[in-house]
Short mmCIF file of C-alpha atoms in Angstrom, two decimals:
data_model
loop_
_atom_site.label_atom_id
_atom_site.label_comp_id
_atom_site.label_asym_id
_atom_site.label_seq_id
_atom_site.Cartn_x
_atom_site.Cartn_y
_atom_site.Cartn_z
CA GLY A 14 0.01 0.21 0.02
CA ALA A 15 1.02 3.82 0.00
CA GLY A 16 3.33 5.00 2.30
CA VAL A 17 3.57 8.25 4.17
CA SER A 18 4.07 11.02 1.58
CA GLN A 19 5.49 14.65 2.07
CA SER A 20 5.34 17.96 0.12
CA PRO A 21 7.16 19.53 -1.08
CA SER A 22 10.44 17.32 -0.99
CA ASN A 23 12.58 20.59 -1.02
CA LYS A 24 11.93 24.03 -0.01
CA VAL A 25 14.01 27.08 -0.32
CA THR A 26 12.76 30.31 1.45
CA GLU A 27 13.92 33.75 2.57
CA LYS A 28 14.35 34.78 6.01
CA GLY A 29 11.18 36.03 7.47
CA LYS A 30 8.98 34.21 5.00
CA ASP A 31 6.20 31.76 6.13
CA VAL A 32 6.24 28.16 4.91
CA GLU A 33 3.73 25.15 5.09
CA LEU A 34 4.64 21.67 5.05
CA ARG A 35 2.29 18.99 4.28
CA CYS A 36 1.98 15.34 5.46
CA ASP A 37 -0.46 12.31 4.28
CA PRO A 38 -0.21 9.65 6.49
CA ILE A 39 -1.01 5.83 6.03
CA SER A 40 -4.52 5.54 5.15
CA GLY A 41 -5.99 4.08 8.66
CA HIS A 42 -3.28 5.16 10.77
CA THR A 43 -4.69 7.46 13.68
CA ALA A 44 -1.31 8.94 15.04
CA LEU A 45 0.65 11.14 13.46
CA TYR A 46 4.10 12.76 14.59
CA TRP A 47 6.33 15.21 13.11
CA TYR A 48 10.10 15.24 13.78
CA ARG A 49 12.83 17.47 12.74
CA GLN A 50 16.48 16.29 11.87
CA SER A 51 19.35 18.75 11.56
CA LEU A 52 23.22 18.31 11.59
CA GLY A 53 24.22 17.75 15.30
CA GLN A 54 20.80 17.60 16.49
CA GLY A 55 19.58 14.07 15.22
CA LEU A 56 15.97 13.55 14.87
CA GLU A 57 13.91 15.58 17.28
CA PHE A 58 10.26 15.08 18.10
CA LEU A 59 8.11 18.11 17.42
CA ILE A 60 4.16 17.42 17.94
CA TYR A 61 2.01 14.58 18.06
CA PHE A 62 -1.51 14.06 16.69
CA GLN A 63 -3.98 11.55 17.78
CA GLY A 64 -7.07 12.06 15.33
CA ASN A 65 -7.20 15.82 14.90
CA SER A 66 -6.29 16.63 18.10
CA ALA A 67 -2.71 17.30 19.47
CA PRO A 68 -2.09 16.14 22.88
CA ASP A 69 1.72 16.80 22.96
CA LYS A 70 3.12 19.85 21.36
CA SER A 71 6.14 19.83 23.76
CA GLY A 72 8.70 19.65 20.94
CA LEU A 73 7.68 22.71 19.27
CA PRO A 74 10.78 25.05 19.61
CA SER A 75 8.96 28.34 19.39
CA ASP A 76 5.42 29.98 18.95
CA ARG A 77 6.50 30.34 15.31
CA PHE A 78 5.88 26.62 14.79
CA SER A 79 2.26 25.49 14.39
CA ALA A 80 0.57 22.44 13.24
CA GLU A 81 -2.90 21.19 12.39
CA ARG A 82 -4.75 17.96 11.21
CA THR A 83 -7.76 17.49 9.40
CA GLY A 84 -10.22 14.59 8.81
CA GLY A 85 -7.92 12.40 10.90
CA SER A 86 -5.72 12.54 8.04
CA VAL A 87 -3.59 15.15 6.37
CA SER A 88 -1.40 17.53 8.46
CA THR A 89 0.19 20.86 7.85
CA LEU A 90 3.07 21.89 9.70
CA THR A 91 3.44 25.82 9.40
CA ILE A 92 6.39 27.96 10.33
CA GLN A 93 6.14 31.69 10.47
CA ARG A 94 8.87 34.11 10.04
CA THR A 95 11.24 31.62 9.36
CA GLN A 96 14.72 32.02 10.66
CA GLN A 97 17.98 30.51 9.32
CA GLU A 98 18.02 27.97 12.48
CA ASP A 99 14.90 26.41 11.06
CA SER A 100 16.82 24.91 8.12
CA ALA A 101 16.35 21.26 8.58
CA VAL A 102 14.67 18.06 7.14
CA TYR A 103 11.15 17.82 8.55
CA LEU A 104 10.12 14.36 8.84
CA CYS A 105 6.29 13.13 9.28
CA ALA A 106 5.79 9.57 10.74
CA SER A 107 2.28 7.79 11.25
CA SER A 108 1.33 4.68 13.10
CA GLN A 109 -1.47 2.75 14.74
CA THR A 110 -1.35 4.32 18.00
CA ARG A 111 1.57 3.63 20.13
CA SER A 112 3.24 0.84 17.54
CA GLU A 113 6.04 1.39 15.29
CA GLN A 114 6.10 4.65 13.30
CA TYR A 115 6.64 4.62 9.51
CA PHE A 116 8.43 7.82 8.17
CA GLY A 117 7.77 9.91 4.90
CA PRO A 118 10.69 10.93 2.54
CA GLY A 119 10.78 14.38 4.55
CA THR A 120 11.09 17.91 3.55
CA ARG A 121 14.34 19.66 3.32
CA LEU A 122 13.88 23.17 4.28
CA THR A 123 16.61 26.01 3.66
CA VAL A 124 16.22 29.45 4.92
CA THR A 125 18.62 31.77 3.13
CA GLU B 21 14.57 12.70 30.67
CA ASP B 22 14.76 9.78 28.16
CA GLN B 23 18.37 9.41 26.82
CA VAL B 24 19.68 7.21 23.91
CA THR B 25 23.54 6.93 23.05
CA GLN B 26 24.68 4.95 19.98
CA SER B 27 28.23 3.70 19.38
CA PRO B 28 30.24 3.76 17.44
CA GLU B 29 29.41 7.01 15.45
CA ALA B 30 30.83 5.38 12.40
CA LEU B 31 31.85 1.99 11.34
CA ARG B 32 33.51 0.92 8.40
CA LEU B 33 33.85 -2.83 7.62
CA GLN B 34 34.85 -5.21 4.77
CA GLU B 35 32.06 -7.37 2.89
CA GLY B 36 31.48 -10.24 5.15
CA GLU B 37 32.87 -8.75 8.30
CA SER B 38 30.46 -9.39 10.98
CA SER B 39 30.39 -6.70 13.75
CA SER B 40 27.66 -5.04 16.24
CA LEU B 41 26.55 -1.74 16.76
CA ASN B 42 25.37 -0.52 20.30
CA CYS B 43 22.34 1.64 21.59
CA SER B 44 22.63 2.26 25.41
CA TYR B 45 19.41 4.04 26.80
CA THR B 46 17.99 5.48 29.79
CA VAL B 47 14.23 5.75 30.32
CA SER B 48 12.08 5.53 33.41
CA GLY B 49 9.82 2.94 32.15
CA LEU B 50 10.56 1.56 28.58
CA ARG B 51 7.55 0.57 26.46
CA GLY B 52 9.49 -0.38 23.23
CA LEU B 53 12.99 -0.03 21.62
CA PHE B 54 13.13 0.63 17.91
CA TRP B 55 15.68 0.17 15.36
CA TYR B 56 15.45 2.15 11.85
CA ARG B 57 17.91 2.33 8.78
CA GLN B 58 18.04 5.63 7.12
CA ASP B 59 19.75 5.96 3.49
CA PRO B 60 20.85 9.36 2.53
CA GLY B 61 17.91 11.77 1.55
CA LYS B 62 15.39 9.29 2.85
CA GLY B 63 13.24 8.93 5.64
CA PRO B 64 13.90 6.33 8.19
CA GLU B 65 12.84 2.83 7.50
CA PHE B 66 11.73 0.62 10.15
CA LEU B 67 13.64 -2.68 10.87
CA PHE B 68 12.59 -3.98 14.50
CA THR B 69 10.60 -3.16 17.70
CA LEU B 70 11.86 -5.03 20.91
CA TYR B 71 9.86 -4.68 23.93
CA SER B 72 11.62 -6.60 27.05
CA ALA B 73 14.92 -7.73 28.04
CA GLY B 74 16.00 -11.19 26.25
CA GLU B 75 14.07 -10.33 23.37
CA GLU B 76 15.54 -11.15 20.09
CA LYS B 77 14.38 -10.48 16.50
CA GLU B 78 16.14 -11.28 13.21
CA LYS B 79 15.78 -10.00 9.43
CA GLU B 80 17.96 -11.28 7.04
CA ARG B 81 21.66 -10.31 8.04
CA LEU B 82 20.59 -8.43 10.90
CA LYS B 83 19.80 -9.47 14.42
CA ALA B 84 18.67 -7.06 17.35
CA THR B 85 18.85 -8.02 20.98
CA LEU B 86 17.67 -5.99 24.27
CA THR B 87 19.16 -5.95 27.84
CA LYS B 88 17.79 -3.59 30.47
CA LYS B 89 20.28 -1.14 29.66
CA GLU B 90 21.26 -1.38 26.33
CA SER B 91 20.38 -2.83 22.53
CA PHE B 92 22.76 -4.45 20.06
CA LEU B 93 22.06 -4.48 16.13
CA HIS B 94 24.47 -7.73 14.88
CA ILE B 95 25.38 -7.62 11.45
CA THR B 96 26.27 -10.96 9.92
CA ALA B 97 28.32 -10.91 6.66
CA PRO B 98 27.45 -7.74 5.79
CA LYS B 99 27.13 -6.55 2.26
CA PRO B 100 27.81 -3.17 0.59
CA GLU B 101 24.10 -2.61 0.20
CA ASP B 102 24.13 -2.66 4.29
CA SER B 103 25.80 0.80 4.27
CA ALA B 104 23.28 3.30 6.01
CA THR B 105 22.98 5.12 9.15
CA TYR B 106 21.31 2.93 11.65
CA LEU B 107 19.18 4.56 14.37
CA CYS B 108 18.04 3.68 17.71
CA ALA B 109 14.88 5.12 19.45
CA VAL B 110 13.25 4.44 22.67
CA GLN B 111 9.37 4.73 23.42
CA HIS B 112 8.46 5.79 27.08
CA ALA B 113 5.87 3.71 28.99
CA GLY B 114 4.60 6.78 30.71
CA GLY B 115 0.91 7.95 29.91
CA THR B 116 1.87 11.47 28.91
CA SER B 117 4.42 10.35 26.24
CA TYR B 118 1.71 9.47 23.67
CA GLY B 119 4.36 7.30 21.62
CA LYS B 120 6.78 9.67 20.68
CA LEU B 121 10.50 8.29 20.18
CA THR B 122 13.55 9.62 21.46
CA PHE B 123 16.37 8.94 19.03
CA GLY B 124 20.17 8.54 19.40
CA GLN B 125 22.57 10.30 17.14
CA GLY B 126 22.98 7.24 14.67
CA THR B 127 25.78 4.81 13.54
CA ILE B 128 27.12 5.51 10.06
CA LEU B 129 27.85 2.04 8.39
CA THR B 130 29.92 1.50 5.55
CA VAL B 131 30.60 -1.81 4.02
CA HIS B 132 33.29 -2.11 1.56
CA PRO B 133 33.40 -4.73 -1.34
#
């Protein structure tokens, strides 16, 4: 079956602009996670969705970051007023509740 | 706070030369330990989940084992296509963790023909 998909695959933006990153999870997966992977930091948790609710937002680095999920499916991660330190690969994963997570290919964000 | 440390940071092997990767963890209540493989420019690919000390799982040339403090990923007679970064992650058993994974920094494995 289809895996997790993310778009765009690459995004180059100017400092101060807003960006939206999209994740389409595996059909039927109720849990959705966003992670960030940057050099020297490894993979860091950002936010977790169960259905359309986000009970754990503890990893969001600042109030410039927000995310939503609609219809228990697609999720969008929004970064406002991007900064150079936001440059990273943003990964989305989905799972059946707390079982193994399946990752998408990621969106590489470069802030110039 | 959950912590995961992987060693070595990088490992270079000759084809056929077996070895092990280590993942040491500190977590107040382990629900599961996960191994992933990541190729350059791609997302992590799920390999194994281990839930309790003494558990072992195998897949082709890979075998993962778990103790109360660490996990090993044994690679038997590796091939060049096994070259990748191997990531270890823990999942907390606590009710407020909601299943998020805490990852180690990874081991970069290179297998030379």
